[in-house]
Amino acid sequence: MLKLFGAVLIVLAGTLAGFKRAAQYADRPRHIRGLIAALQRLETEILYGFTPLPEALRRIGLQSKDPLRAFFMRAAEEMSPPHDRSAEEAIQRAMDAHFKTASLKGTEQEILRQLSCTLGTSDRSNQSTHIALALQQLKQEETVAREDQGKYEKMSKSLGLLLGALIVILIF
């Protein structure tokens, strides 16, 4: 009876691990879409609202869902007094703190890092150009993320169950 209970727990743990991995594949395109929408709002705030960058990031954070909400709020906080960090440093610190919980990969982080180098250091039209470039790159990454989701989401679920069953077979 105890062996059966242990076997069920092992299979259940493997299945849950597979479902967790599958959820990461499902979350990545959604997080990228949220990031695209946030950058589009940022472009609007910069071009038409003449909003200072920390305030624009704060507004975008309030309109976004987690984990992007926490990211933008942290970046705005880092740029505001008493920290008064540059956009590049503030965004890097916010990425370090909050992108661990997001399903975003290094490519999305690199796109944001490159964008942060120009935010707040050039005129509005130049910033708009760089945001448009970042949006284009993020849309390509979203396409890749959707393809990965289609390929690997179902496989991850099945693999988790099968791995749990394999461990049970090997142990018993």
Short mmCIF file of C-alpha atoms in Angstrom, two decimals:
data_model
loop_
_atom_site.label_atom_id
_atom_site.label_comp_id
_atom_site.label_asym_id
_atom_site.label_seq_id
_atom_site.Cartn_x
_atom_site.Cartn_y
_atom_site.Cartn_z
CA MET A 1 0.00 0.00 0.00
CA LEU A 2 2.84 2.39 0.89
CA LYS A 3 4.67 1.55 -2.34
CA LEU A 4 1.55 2.30 -4.36
CA PHE A 5 1.13 5.64 -2.60
CA GLY A 6 4.80 6.51 -3.28
CA ALA A 7 4.44 5.52 -6.93
CA VAL A 8 1.36 7.71 -7.32
CA LEU A 9 3.20 10.63 -5.72
CA ILE A 10 6.17 10.23 -8.06
CA VAL A 11 3.97 10.09 -11.16
CA LEU A 12 1.98 13.06 -9.89
CA ALA A 13 5.17 15.06 -9.25
CA GLY A 14 6.47 14.29 -12.75
CA THR A 15 3.14 15.25 -14.30
CA LEU A 16 3.02 18.53 -12.36
CA ALA A 17 6.58 19.36 -13.41
CA GLY A 18 5.59 18.76 -17.03
CA PHE A 19 2.53 20.98 -16.69
CA LYS A 20 4.62 23.72 -15.09
CA ARG A 21 7.08 23.63 -17.98
CA ALA A 22 4.18 23.66 -20.46
CA ALA A 23 2.75 26.72 -18.70
CA GLN A 24 6.04 28.54 -19.29
CA TYR A 25 5.72 27.87 -23.01
CA ALA A 26 2.16 29.18 -22.91
CA ASP A 27 3.06 32.28 -20.87
CA ARG A 28 5.94 33.48 -23.06
CA PRO A 29 3.85 34.68 -26.05
CA ARG A 30 1.40 36.35 -23.66
CA HIS A 31 4.19 38.16 -21.81
CA ILE A 32 5.76 39.28 -25.10
CA ARG A 33 2.38 40.63 -26.28
CA GLY A 34 2.08 42.53 -23.00
CA LEU A 35 5.57 43.94 -23.47
CA ILE A 36 4.71 45.01 -27.03
CA ALA A 37 1.57 46.78 -25.82
CA ALA A 38 3.53 48.49 -23.03
CA LEU A 39 6.19 49.74 -25.43
CA GLN A 40 3.51 51.06 -27.78
CA ARG A 41 2.03 53.01 -24.86
CA LEU A 42 5.52 54.25 -23.98
CA GLU A 43 5.99 55.52 -27.52
CA THR A 44 2.69 57.36 -27.32
CA GLU A 45 3.59 58.88 -23.95
CA ILE A 46 6.95 60.08 -25.29
CA LEU A 47 5.75 61.39 -28.67
CA TYR A 48 2.38 62.89 -27.88
CA GLY A 49 2.16 63.20 -24.12
CA PHE A 50 5.55 64.85 -23.54
CA THR A 51 5.58 62.82 -20.33
CA PRO A 52 8.87 62.53 -18.41
CA LEU A 53 10.26 59.01 -18.68
CA PRO A 54 9.85 57.99 -15.00
CA GLU A 55 6.23 59.13 -15.01
CA ALA A 56 5.58 57.38 -18.35
CA LEU A 57 7.04 54.13 -16.98
CA ARG A 58 4.91 54.47 -13.85
CA ARG A 59 1.74 54.96 -15.91
CA ILE A 60 2.57 51.98 -18.08
CA GLY A 61 3.22 49.91 -14.97
CA LEU A 62 -0.20 50.78 -13.59
CA GLN A 63 -1.83 49.70 -16.87
CA SER A 64 0.12 46.43 -17.19
CA LYS A 65 -0.35 43.03 -15.58
CA ASP A 66 2.24 41.22 -13.48
CA PRO A 67 5.15 40.51 -13.95
CA LEU A 68 5.42 43.49 -16.33
CA ARG A 69 3.66 45.74 -13.81
CA ALA A 70 6.37 45.13 -11.22
CA PHE A 71 9.08 45.60 -13.85
CA PHE A 72 7.86 49.01 -15.04
CA MET A 73 7.08 50.24 -11.54
CA ARG A 74 10.57 49.26 -10.37
CA ALA A 75 12.18 50.98 -13.37
CA ALA A 76 10.19 54.16 -12.65
CA GLU A 77 11.17 53.98 -8.98
CA GLU A 78 14.85 53.58 -9.87
CA MET A 79 14.72 56.65 -12.15
CA SER A 80 12.93 58.82 -9.60
CA PRO A 81 14.49 60.58 -6.59
CA PRO A 82 16.28 59.60 -4.38
CA HIS A 83 17.87 57.04 -6.75
CA ASP A 84 18.00 59.21 -9.92
CA ARG A 85 19.51 56.46 -12.05
CA SER A 86 19.77 56.58 -15.82
CA ALA A 87 17.17 54.74 -17.88
CA GLU A 88 19.73 52.10 -18.82
CA GLU A 89 20.71 51.38 -15.23
CA ALA A 90 17.13 51.56 -13.93
CA ILE A 91 15.82 49.15 -16.55
CA GLN A 92 18.72 46.76 -15.99
CA ARG A 93 18.05 46.71 -12.24
CA ALA A 94 14.33 46.17 -12.84
CA MET A 95 15.07 43.31 -15.26
CA ASP A 96 17.41 41.68 -12.76
CA ALA A 97 14.76 41.89 -10.06
CA HIS A 98 11.58 40.97 -11.94
CA PHE A 99 12.33 39.01 -15.11
CA LYS A 100 13.13 35.87 -13.15
CA THR A 101 9.39 35.38 -12.62
CA ALA A 102 8.49 36.17 -16.22
CA SER A 103 8.62 33.57 -18.95
CA LEU A 104 10.75 35.87 -21.07
CA LYS A 105 14.08 34.68 -22.44
CA GLY A 106 17.39 36.42 -22.84
CA THR A 107 16.53 37.71 -26.31
CA GLU A 108 13.65 39.83 -24.97
CA GLN A 109 15.88 41.08 -22.18
CA GLU A 110 18.58 42.00 -24.70
CA ILE A 111 16.06 43.90 -26.82
CA LEU A 112 15.00 45.90 -23.75
CA ARG A 113 18.61 46.46 -22.71
CA GLN A 114 19.46 47.87 -26.14
CA LEU A 115 16.37 50.08 -26.05
CA SER A 116 17.23 51.37 -22.58
CA CYS A 117 20.54 52.73 -23.88
CA THR A 118 18.68 55.31 -25.98
CA LEU A 119 15.73 56.11 -23.71
CA GLY A 120 16.09 59.49 -22.11
CA THR A 121 19.35 60.28 -23.92
CA SER A 122 18.08 61.35 -27.33
CA ASP A 123 15.26 63.41 -28.81
CA ARG A 124 11.70 62.16 -29.07
CA SER A 125 11.84 61.14 -32.73
CA ASN A 126 15.03 59.14 -32.21
CA GLN A 127 13.51 57.40 -29.20
CA SER A 128 10.42 56.63 -31.26
CA THR A 129 12.60 55.06 -33.95
CA HIS A 130 14.35 52.86 -31.41
CA ILE A 131 11.04 51.85 -29.81
CA ALA A 132 9.69 50.93 -33.27
CA LEU A 133 12.79 48.78 -33.87
CA ALA A 134 12.33 47.08 -30.50
CA LEU A 135 8.66 46.46 -31.30
CA GLN A 136 9.59 44.86 -34.61
CA GLN A 137 12.11 42.59 -32.90
CA LEU A 138 9.62 41.65 -30.18
CA LYS A 139 6.99 40.76 -32.78
CA GLN A 140 9.48 38.38 -34.39
CA GLU A 141 10.21 36.87 -30.98
CA GLU A 142 6.47 36.47 -30.37
CA THR A 143 6.19 34.48 -33.60
CA VAL A 144 9.04 32.24 -32.48
CA ALA A 145 7.45 31.87 -29.04
CA ARG A 146 4.15 30.79 -30.58
CA GLU A 147 5.94 28.21 -32.70
CA ASP A 148 7.77 26.93 -29.63
CA GLN A 149 4.50 26.76 -27.73
CA GLY A 150 2.94 24.69 -30.49
CA LYS A 151 5.92 22.34 -30.61
CA TYR A 152 6.79 21.90 -26.97
CA GLU A 153 3.74 22.56 -24.79
CA LYS A 154 2.01 19.23 -25.35
CA MET A 155 5.33 17.39 -25.39
CA SER A 156 6.26 18.84 -21.98
CA LYS A 157 3.02 17.62 -20.45
CA SER A 158 3.49 14.13 -21.85
CA LEU A 159 7.15 14.01 -20.99
CA GLY A 160 6.46 14.89 -17.35
CA LEU A 161 3.99 12.04 -17.02
CA LEU A 162 6.27 9.60 -18.82
CA LEU A 163 9.29 10.62 -16.77
CA GLY A 164 7.33 10.04 -13.56
CA ALA A 165 6.26 6.62 -14.84
CA LEU A 166 9.85 5.78 -15.81
CA ILE A 167 11.12 6.65 -12.34
CA VAL A 168 8.42 4.45 -10.78
CA ILE A 169 9.39 1.56 -13.08
CA LEU A 170 13.07 1.96 -12.28
CA ILE A 171 12.50 2.16 -8.53
CA PHE A 172 10.03 -0.69 -8.27
#
